[in-house]
Every structure is written in C-alpha cells, then in structure tokens.
Amino acid sequence: MDAAEFRRRGREMVDYVADYLENIEQRPVYPDLEPGYLRSLIPSEAPLEPESYEDVMKDVERVIMPGITHWHSPYFFAYFPAASSYPAMLADMLCGAIGCIGFSWAASPACTELETVMLDWLGKMLQLPECFIAGTDGHGGGVIQGTASEATLISLLAARCKAIRRVQATNPEISEAEVLSKLVAYTSEQFCATLGTTPSCAFDHTTELGPICNDENMWMHIDAAYAGSAFICPEFRPLLNGIEFADSFNFNPHKWLLVNFDCSAMWVKKRTDIIGAFKMEPLYLKHENQESGLVTDYRHWQIPLGRRFRSLKLWFVFRMYGLKGLQAHIRKQVALAKEFESLVRADKRFEICAEVIMGLVCFRLKGSNELNQNLLKKITKSQEIHLVPCQLSGRFVLRFAICARTTESRHIQQAWRHITQLTFELLQEPSH
Amino acid sequence: MDAAEFRRRGREMVDYVADYLENIEQRPVYPDLEPGYLRSLIPSEAPLEPESYEDVMKDVERVIMPGITHWHSPYFFAYFPAASSYPAMLADMLCGAIGCIGFSWAASPACTELETVMLDWLGKMLQLPECFIAGTDGHGGGVIQGTASEATLISLLAARCKAIRRVQATNPEISEAEVLSKLVAYTSEQFCATLGTTPSCAFDHTTELGPICNDENMWMHIDAAYAGSAFICPEFRPLLNGIEFADSFNFNPHKWLLVNFDCSAMWVKKRTDIIGAFKMEPLYLKHENQESGLVTDYRHWQIPLGRRFRSLKLWFVFRMYGLKGLQAHIRKQVALAKEFESLVRADKRFEICAEVIMGLVCFRLKGSNELNQNLLKKITKSQEIHLVPCQLSGRFVLRFAICARTTESRHIQQAWRHITQLTFELLQEPSH
C-alpha cells in the first residue's frame, strides 16, 4: 500500500470509525458466542500472497465485530470507563505517523519535552503541590506510564531501592539481600493508598495515612486511577487532600479524561528517586546533551525501553476541550450516576450499597446473593446493557458505572426500565 | 468535536500523514535545538476554553516538527528500525475506535481470540516448534507484550515463581524468602540468551546453551527482539535453531515486521507457568466462561491489567503483505546493508567491525576512538543522516542500521558519499 492508496483507504477508515461510533447503539453491547468462536472463521495460517483491502475490511464485520464488547456503547456500564474522544483519535493517527520511539531526549526531543510540559499542565489542573511540577525550581515531575499497575510497580521498586540505599548509607557492611529480607510494604485490600477503589469507588484517608508514612520515613504512593480525573473540578479537589504527603501519585486520563488508552499519568516528588532505581546507559543510547542536567531521558522512569508519543493525545484533548469542557464531561457523568441512584432509591426492592460520589453506583436487590447473581445473568444474557458485579463485605453487588462519552439521561432511564423489567420477570419465576 | 467534524478532520489528518511520509526526506533527519526548547513555545497552563483545531494543527508544524527525530526518513540509520506501514496505521485507527480494554476474554472476545490466532500464524511463519503453538494439543501459546523488556521481565518472574514452587514441593518447610535468596539468574552482557544483540547483531550459541539449561532444570528465555523478524525467511531460520530448548521466546514485530510500535510477540511452552505467576481474580473481572478451560485471560500473562487490541495490526499487515511481501521486505533491507558493507570494505581507510548478517553494519575509521567520535559528531551536526555509536571490545564503533521502509539504494549511496565527504574534511583538519 503506497501513500496514494493510504489516502483513499484512510478516508474510508475515518468514515468507518465515524459510522461505527454514530450507530453503536444498534449493536448488542455484549457478544453472545462461545469461547473459540474466532479460530474457525479464519485460516489457520497467514496467506502467502497479499490479499485485497476489501477482503480485510469485510472480515472486520464478519469476524471481529460479532466478538466485540462495545465499550463505547451508551449502554455499556461495566468496569470503569475507557476514555475515548475524536481529538485523541486524531492525535493517535499523528503519533502513529511520526512513529518515534522516545526512550531518550535525543530520540525525539519533542516527544520528551511535550510530555513533561503536558504533565505540568495536568498537574496544575489538579492543583498538585508545586513539588510535583517539573517547571518549577523543585525536584519533581511527571511521566506517562501505560497503566496504573505499571505506575504502582515503579513506585514499589523505587521505594525499595531508596530504602536499601538509606540503610546501606549508615551501615555500609550490610548486604542488599539482608536489607531486602527486612523491608515491609503496607497495603490495604487494594494494595496501596487508593482514591476511588475499583469495586465501589471508596476513598482511603490519605490525610491520616500520610503523616504516619512521612514520620516513619516510608514511601507513600497514592493511586487514583479512576477518580483522579474528577479532581480537575474544584468541588472534588478536596478528595485529593493528603497528596502533599505522597512521594508518588498516579491516575489514568485514559479512564475518565477523554484520552484513549493507554495513558496513565504519574508524578514523583523527587525525580532522582525513580531515575536512581532504573538508570541504564549503553553507549548506543547516550547523547551529548544528557549530562547537561536539562534533559529528561524517560527510559529511566519505566520498565519498557521504548515508548510512544502519547503526550500528543493529552495536548489535543486539553486544547480542543479546554479545562471547562473537561470539567463539564466529569460533571455530566456524575450527574447521570446521581440520576441512576435516585431511580434505585425510589424502588423499595433495591438498595444502594456504597455512597455515590462519582460516576459509579453500587446497588443490589434486597435479598440473597443468589438472587442478585440471577438478575445479573439475565442482564448479561439480554445483551441490551452490560454490567459487572463486585463483592462488598461478602455481598454480591451490581456495579453501574457511567462509561461512554455519549451516554445521556435517556440511556439511564432506558437501562433502569430494562433492569426493573428483568427484575419483574425474575421475581415471577417459580423458584422465587 | 462530533462525528461530522471528525469525518472532516480525519480526512485532513490522513492527508497530513501521507504528506508527511511522502516528503519526509526534505526534513533534516535530526533536530538542531537546545534542551528545553519546547516549554517557551507554548503556554504554561492548559486553556480554560476550547481552542480551534486549526490552531492545534498549526502548532504541530511550529512546535512539534522542529523537535522530531524523523525515524521514518530514509536517511535515518540509528538504533534499530521502528516498524511502520500504512496497513498497520489503518488497523491502529480501528483499534482506537473500538477502544476495548482486553484484560479478559469477556472484555472483548475478539481481542483475545485474534491475538491467540495471530501469534499462532506468526509462530508458524517462524516455524516455531509445535509446543509453542496454542492451536495444537500442546500447552503453549503466544501473547503480545509492549516491549522486549516486559517480555524478559515476565520470563524472569515466571521462572522465579516456578523455581520456588519446585523447591517447596519437595521441601514444604522451606520459606519463599529462603529459596529466593539462593536463586541465580545467568546472563551474558545482554542479559539473557540473545539472537541479534543491539550493539552488533551478534548471536548467542543457543544450541549449546539450551541443553545445559534443560539438563539443569533452568528456565531458558531467548530474546530475538530485532533479528526475530528475519526468521520468516528460510535462509535465516537456521539462526533460530535451539529454540526447542527454550521455555519462552520473544521478538519485536514492531522493529522489523512492518507493525507499528508497540507489539512484542512472546511465546511460552507452558501457559500455566506464566499464568501461575500472575493470576489475580477480583469478582469484577470474573466471567462465566473463565473456568471452561477454553478461554485465555491475557491479564494473567503481563504486568499491566489493561491492553489494547494490538493483534489487529498483525492481521492487517500479514494479510495486506502476505508472507512473501514480508520476506521481500526483510531481504531488501539485508541487501541494502550488504551494499553499504561493500562500500565500506572498498575504502581502505575504514574497517568492518562485526560480521554483517542482517540489516546492521558496524564500521569505523582505522584509527583512534577520538577520531571516530569526531566523525560521528560531524555526521550528527550535519543533520543529513543519523547514526548512533556502540562499543565493541573497548572500541568506539559506528552503527549503520537499515531502518525506514522506504530506504532505497540511492539513499545508501548518498549516505556513503556524505560520510566520505565528512571524513575527507575531518582528515584535512589541523589536529590530524
């Protein structure tokens, strides 16, 4: 395929994408098929000769679409949102074309520098303490990780490295293995200090945990993977209080800030803590500016060596929406969750199982876990809306998360009508 | 931005991308700017109100492009190739639109199942032993990791977990920490058994290492990050001999197989080894098919929880090129490297520093390291071609890697003319 054909096929793909997203409501949100469905639909080996583009695109509808869980359907209420927006998709096209691998400043200065500045923009939107902002006189700064898991792992490894060095500084004779055997990581059921847990969007008391960590010289990492995006709204910002005690912090714009996956934003108070743990310098990655103290080589901040130009997505989204547009998106989704909460509370057969603070409603039928499991089975089987459960204090609970950018009040109302209809059918069944 | 505007802006972006790649030769391959150049070109905070798309795109040329190292310029010969092709870019657009997060089979069955089958296709293209292929009666299979670093880390963690369990199975009283303190990882200078090292594309003797590992019950991981793509050609396949001894293997289609970053293909002989090390099962990720034994939940195979639909890129590229098209790409780039090697060998002032097996030529001026450092400085400063160095047995060596898909003989000839011209100038300078 040459550039001329790409111009033609690219336009077709843009239209396919727009058609897909405009008409996504008409597809069943959750697929109905058996594991292994795909293997029988395509050959068992790659073709020897090239195939036509038309044949490939025909197979997208024949092979792929029947097996898709449509995360961007307005009837998708499962897990947490996977952010998506047109500006982010355009930026991703540009990212793919530039195709630079930004492991060092020299490998594409714009890739590194835009990332640093975008993490400053985002940090300021969240009113992070100045010590996390790279463009101050401080020692902190931000980086884009792939996922919250990677951000947490990086924090753990950096904390471990720092602790070992601290002990060895005063006890030079002690071995690394000996220090290692005595290190302790304190976690809750969700691992680290969390703002907005996955099961129920609960918040740890970081203003209480923080001073203890600081007094005891413990590394404190705060994960706000989902909820973090909401802190750009002044009314939610108090939930981030305690951040001043943290050594590192991350949240996922790819969840709730209209930036397509993957983009997990992470900040550290001291860049040297993280770089100290991962630095590696073969000659083929050295460049003449690296000792200047002015450049960031992000390969020292992460597990992978290679990295894409992901800050373009942030830049496009921040500018095309503006802070006000992003705040409006958060507020709209929280309001939709409140709307659903009201519907649940008005029906005495149901109960709300956790305080609704953001875009997640945890609810259940008053009754046994089995009853609620059966309700969820009916919901899943119907393919009209999609939810997943969670477990809260031993109880089987349904999670209703506002996910798609295009979910409106009418979808919430329709979803609730559907749930109550299935509830009616369930309660009519002989076993109840 | 709504769907209608996306249709318009998407077409413009397709043209921008095609224009960029068609005219990339006219841009200086390596930027000439000072660290910190970008911060002064854009505001220090995100805008409050939305900006126009035109303004954003104007800034792509004003702010971003001057800071890009153009990895897809035919005059880019640095590091290793970052694969790129139009079919992969189209697949990425589709991946962005579907925007599913494939952490479990249920989160989008097509995302998981296409990945398993594409890794089988690719494994067969490489003639991997059957035990690595999922669609056989065996226990193996493939997965897409982000990078070779992640594949190697996963192997290390899986090996560690397996070793601990094996020791504890016969010595139930021994603690994990005690086993851990006795584990040993054997590496070369490049960490693990490598086929095609980064500095010089050297090959470890895996047919000698393999039996030792197997006899001693050691996990053997083989990394062929760059060279692996070439094994789809029968004439290079013998270099993969010894793979039958490996427990795990990875290479990067995002380097040399026309699939845009990121896409590191990894296979394991026993799926249970890797799943055993990472399994995690909160209720909100469970689904009714997971205990059937028929499905793969790839979150157990990797560090991150979330994952993109990356197998679409493989599918589009394999079908649009066909195996023959991919082989032709590899052979053309190896031939270009041989062409450059001949030019170097014909000039008695230079020497070849490592056998040229694939698309990398390591060469230097006969003389001091300083002389070669000065030559590289002149090359970098000229911005016409871009190379990076490596260190081989203490000697400073220049690496000339065939990278861009569009590099042709005329670019090789021009690059060599340029190098010899700069060499001429260098040798005229008073210090020599």
mmCIF file of C-alpha atoms in Angstrom, chain B residues 195-381:
data_model
loop_
_atom_site.group_PDB
_atom_site.id
_atom_site.type_symbol
_atom_site.label_atom_id
_atom_site.label_comp_id
_atom_site.label_asym_id
_atom_site.label_seq_id
_atom_site.Cartn_x
_atom_site.Cartn_y
_atom_site.Cartn_z
ATOM 1 C CA LEU B 195 19.718 -13.690 18.905
ATOM 2 C CA GLY B 196 20.845 -10.428 17.332
ATOM 3 C CA THR B 197 22.241 -8.139 20.044
ATOM 4 C CA THR B 198 21.663 -4.391 19.926
ATOM 5 C CA PRO B 199 25.265 -3.200 19.601
ATOM 6 C CA SER B 200 26.353 -5.506 16.772
ATOM 7 C CA CYS B 201 23.563 -8.007 15.982
ATOM 8 C CA ALA B 202 25.609 -10.903 17.410
ATOM 9 C CA PHE B 203 24.094 -14.321 18.076
ATOM 10 C CA ASP B 204 24.431 -16.436 21.208
ATOM 11 C CA HIS B 205 25.022 -20.163 20.747
ATOM 12 C CA THR B 206 21.610 -21.322 21.864
ATOM 13 C CA THR B 207 22.135 -24.866 20.587
ATOM 14 C CA GLU B 208 24.984 -25.142 23.119
ATOM 15 C CA LEU B 209 23.308 -23.212 25.952
ATOM 16 C CA GLY B 210 19.942 -24.913 25.556
ATOM 17 C CA PRO B 211 20.817 -28.500 26.542
ATOM 18 C CA ILE B 212 22.700 -27.241 29.617
ATOM 19 C CA CYS B 213 19.654 -25.245 30.744
ATOM 20 C CA ASN B 214 17.348 -28.202 30.161
ATOM 21 C CA ASP B 215 19.635 -30.662 31.964
ATOM 22 C CA GLU B 216 19.972 -28.328 34.949
ATOM 23 C CA ASN B 217 16.245 -27.569 35.110
ATOM 24 C CA MET B 218 16.831 -23.908 34.408
ATOM 25 C CA TRP B 219 14.336 -21.642 32.681
ATOM 26 C CA MET B 220 15.723 -20.551 29.318
ATOM 27 C CA HIS B 221 14.454 -17.334 27.762
ATOM 28 C CA ILE B 222 15.577 -16.311 24.270
ATOM 29 C CA ASP B 223 15.274 -12.712 23.108
ATOM 30 C CA ALA B 224 15.465 -12.006 19.371
ATOM 31 C CA ALA B 225 13.977 -8.513 19.565
ATOM 32 C CA TYR B 226 15.391 -7.256 16.261
ATOM 33 C CA ALA B 227 16.555 -10.360 14.374
ATOM 34 C CA GLY B 228 13.442 -12.434 15.041
ATOM 35 C CA SER B 229 11.538 -10.966 12.111
ATOM 36 C CA ALA B 230 14.144 -12.337 9.692
ATOM 37 C CA PHE B 231 13.417 -15.905 10.740
ATOM 38 C CA ILE B 232 10.364 -15.855 8.465
ATOM 39 C CA CYS B 233 12.895 -16.299 5.637
ATOM 40 C CA PRO B 234 14.111 -19.903 5.238
ATOM 41 C CA GLU B 235 17.686 -18.735 4.697
ATOM 42 C CA PHE B 236 17.745 -17.076 8.161
ATOM 43 C CA ARG B 237 15.693 -19.692 10.008
ATOM 44 C CA PRO B 238 18.770 -21.806 10.992
ATOM 45 C CA LEU B 239 19.801 -18.959 13.294
ATOM 46 C CA LEU B 240 16.752 -19.812 15.411
ATOM 47 C CA ASN B 241 17.899 -23.403 15.929
ATOM 48 C CA GLY B 242 17.999 -24.140 19.633
ATOM 49 C CA ILE B 243 14.578 -22.603 20.169
ATOM 50 C CA GLU B 244 13.352 -26.109 21.014
ATOM 51 C CA PHE B 245 15.258 -25.874 24.321
ATOM 52 C CA ALA B 246 13.667 -22.548 25.327
ATOM 53 C CA ASP B 247 10.858 -22.123 27.855
ATOM 54 C CA SER B 248 9.998 -18.703 26.462
ATOM 55 C CA PHE B 249 10.901 -16.636 23.430
ATOM 56 C CA ASN B 250 10.188 -13.139 22.198
ATOM 57 C CA PHE B 251 10.872 -10.848 19.283
ATOM 58 C CA ASN B 252 9.516 -7.471 18.190
ATOM 59 C CA PRO B 253 7.389 -7.252 15.047
ATOM 60 C CA HIS B 254 7.373 -3.524 15.879
ATOM 61 C CA LYS B 255 11.037 -3.436 14.942
ATOM 62 C CA TRP B 256 11.307 -5.150 11.598
ATOM 63 C CA LEU B 257 7.988 -6.638 10.542
ATOM 64 C CA LEU B 258 6.099 -3.509 9.429
ATOM 65 C CA VAL B 259 3.884 -3.411 12.532
ATOM 66 C CA ASN B 260 3.863 -0.060 14.305
ATOM 67 C CA PHE B 261 5.080 0.120 17.909
ATOM 68 C CA ASP B 262 4.132 -1.392 20.301
ATOM 69 C CA CYS B 263 3.971 -5.118 19.549
ATOM 70 C CA SER B 264 6.447 -7.545 21.105
ATOM 71 C CA ALA B 265 5.499 -11.144 20.343
ATOM 72 C CA MET B 266 6.182 -13.646 23.113
ATOM 73 C CA TRP B 267 5.617 -17.405 23.315
ATOM 74 C CA VAL B 268 5.801 -19.818 26.218
ATOM 75 C CA LYS B 269 5.990 -23.585 26.156
ATOM 76 C CA LYS B 270 3.665 -23.941 29.135
ATOM 77 C CA ARG B 271 0.906 -21.409 29.567
ATOM 78 C CA THR B 272 0.468 -22.491 33.170
ATOM 79 C CA ASP B 273 3.989 -21.354 34.092
ATOM 80 C CA ILE B 274 3.229 -17.765 33.239
ATOM 81 C CA ILE B 275 -0.374 -17.721 34.438
ATOM 82 C CA GLY B 276 0.681 -19.305 37.719
ATOM 83 C CA ALA B 277 2.942 -16.368 38.455
ATOM 84 C CA PHE B 278 0.444 -13.561 37.826
ATOM 85 C CA LYS B 279 -3.101 -14.791 38.315
ATOM 86 C CA MET B 280 -5.455 -12.383 40.051
ATOM 87 C CA GLU B 281 -9.204 -12.715 40.208
ATOM 88 C CA PRO B 282 -11.321 -9.964 41.742
ATOM 89 C CA LEU B 283 -15.042 -10.524 41.296
ATOM 90 C CA TYR B 284 -15.473 -7.622 38.881
ATOM 91 C CA LEU B 285 -13.158 -9.340 36.394
ATOM 92 C CA LYS B 286 -14.677 -12.808 36.616
ATOM 93 C CA HIS B 287 -16.865 -14.117 33.821
ATOM 94 C CA GLU B 288 -18.846 -17.277 33.411
ATOM 95 C CA ASN B 289 -16.625 -18.798 30.711
ATOM 96 C CA GLN B 290 -13.324 -18.468 32.518
ATOM 97 C CA GLU B 291 -13.424 -21.865 34.205
ATOM 98 C CA SER B 292 -14.259 -23.661 30.974
ATOM 99 C CA GLY B 293 -10.596 -24.209 30.165
ATOM 100 C CA LEU B 294 -11.290 -22.858 26.691
ATOM 101 C CA VAL B 295 -10.541 -19.193 27.193
ATOM 102 C CA THR B 296 -7.440 -17.117 27.708
ATOM 103 C CA ASP B 297 -7.493 -14.141 30.080
ATOM 104 C CA TYR B 298 -4.387 -12.273 28.990
ATOM 105 C CA ARG B 299 -4.218 -10.135 32.133
ATOM 106 C CA HIS B 300 -2.548 -13.145 33.750
ATOM 107 C CA TRP B 301 0.243 -13.009 31.158
ATOM 108 C CA GLN B 302 1.509 -9.473 31.758
ATOM 109 C CA ILE B 303 2.304 -6.676 34.221
ATOM 110 C CA PRO B 304 -0.465 -4.242 33.161
ATOM 111 C CA LEU B 305 -4.150 -5.006 33.613
ATOM 112 C CA GLY B 306 -5.387 -3.130 30.545
ATOM 113 C CA ARG B 307 -4.347 -3.907 26.991
ATOM 114 C CA ARG B 308 -5.195 -2.597 23.510
ATOM 115 C CA PHE B 309 -6.432 -4.590 20.514
ATOM 116 C CA ARG B 310 -2.934 -4.855 19.039
ATOM 117 C CA SER B 311 -3.459 -8.064 17.099
ATOM 118 C CA LEU B 312 -5.473 -6.056 14.541
ATOM 119 C CA LYS B 313 -2.173 -4.574 13.359
ATOM 120 C CA LEU B 314 -0.703 -8.030 12.856
ATOM 121 C CA TRP B 315 -3.798 -9.214 10.999
ATOM 122 C CA PHE B 316 -3.877 -6.251 8.622
ATOM 123 C CA VAL B 317 -0.137 -6.418 7.923
ATOM 124 C CA PHE B 318 0.017 -10.200 7.430
ATOM 125 C CA ARG B 319 -2.906 -10.102 5.001
ATOM 126 C CA MET B 320 -2.006 -6.961 3.071
ATOM 127 C CA TYR B 321 1.634 -8.024 2.580
ATOM 128 C CA GLY B 322 1.351 -11.790 2.615
ATOM 129 C CA LEU B 323 4.285 -13.860 3.838
ATOM 130 C CA LYS B 324 6.065 -13.251 0.528
ATOM 131 C CA GLY B 325 5.745 -9.479 0.887
ATOM 132 C CA LEU B 326 7.163 -9.586 4.397
ATOM 133 C CA GLN B 327 10.052 -11.804 3.293
ATOM 134 C CA ALA B 328 10.769 -9.371 0.459
ATOM 135 C CA HIS B 329 10.941 -6.502 2.950
ATOM 136 C CA ILE B 330 13.492 -8.350 5.131
ATOM 137 C CA ARG B 331 15.594 -9.424 2.142
ATOM 138 C CA LYS B 332 15.644 -5.946 0.657
ATOM 139 C CA GLN B 333 16.888 -4.422 3.889
ATOM 140 C CA VAL B 334 19.578 -7.075 4.335
ATOM 141 C CA ALA B 335 20.682 -6.453 0.745
ATOM 142 C CA LEU B 336 20.944 -2.718 1.455
ATOM 143 C CA ALA B 337 23.135 -3.467 4.476
ATOM 144 C CA LYS B 338 25.352 -5.661 2.286
ATOM 145 C CA GLU B 339 25.542 -2.850 -0.252
ATOM 146 C CA PHE B 340 26.723 -0.458 2.456
ATOM 147 C CA GLU B 341 29.187 -3.065 3.732
ATOM 148 C CA SER B 342 30.719 -3.311 0.233
ATOM 149 C CA LEU B 343 31.147 0.450 0.070
ATOM 150 C CA VAL B 344 32.931 0.451 3.430
ATOM 151 C CA ARG B 345 35.145 -2.501 2.515
ATOM 152 C CA ALA B 346 36.195 -0.811 -0.724
ATOM 153 C CA ASP B 347 37.602 2.159 1.233
ATOM 154 C CA LYS B 348 40.841 1.184 2.902
ATOM 155 C CA ARG B 349 40.555 3.976 5.495
ATOM 156 C CA PHE B 350 37.627 2.059 7.083
ATOM 157 C CA GLU B 351 37.092 -1.330 8.637
ATOM 158 C CA ILE B 352 34.044 -3.528 9.256
ATOM 159 C CA CYS B 353 33.859 -4.413 12.955
ATOM 160 C CA ALA B 354 31.340 -7.278 13.084
ATOM 161 C CA GLU B 355 30.002 -9.806 10.645
ATOM 162 C CA VAL B 356 27.110 -8.304 8.665
ATOM 163 C CA ILE B 357 24.347 -10.868 8.979
ATOM 164 C CA MET B 358 21.177 -8.785 8.843
ATOM 165 C CA GLY B 359 20.417 -5.084 8.414
ATOM 166 C CA LEU B 360 23.169 -3.663 10.625
ATOM 167 C CA VAL B 361 26.694 -2.648 9.636
ATOM 168 C CA CYS B 362 29.228 -1.848 12.379
ATOM 169 C CA PHE B 363 32.180 0.092 10.968
ATOM 170 C CA ARG B 364 34.842 2.607 11.917
ATOM 171 C CA LEU B 365 37.732 4.598 10.612
ATOM 172 C CA LYS B 366 41.002 2.800 11.218
ATOM 173 C CA GLY B 367 42.426 4.951 13.991
ATOM 174 C CA SER B 368 41.643 6.190 17.462
ATOM 175 C CA ASN B 369 38.313 6.229 19.250
ATOM 176 C CA GLU B 370 38.595 10.009 19.321
ATOM 177 C CA LEU B 371 38.850 10.137 15.522
ATOM 178 C CA ASN B 372 35.667 8.113 15.208
ATOM 179 C CA GLN B 373 33.917 10.198 17.856
ATOM 180 C CA ASN B 374 34.778 13.293 15.870
ATOM 181 C CA LEU B 375 33.466 11.744 12.673
ATOM 182 C CA LEU B 376 30.178 10.927 14.377
ATOM 183 C CA LYS B 377 29.924 14.465 15.747
ATOM 184 C CA LYS B 378 30.289 15.854 12.233
ATOM 185 C CA ILE B 379 27.641 13.422 10.953
ATOM 186 C CA THR B 380 25.183 14.359 13.703
ATOM 187 C CA LYS B 381 25.800 18.068 13.247
#
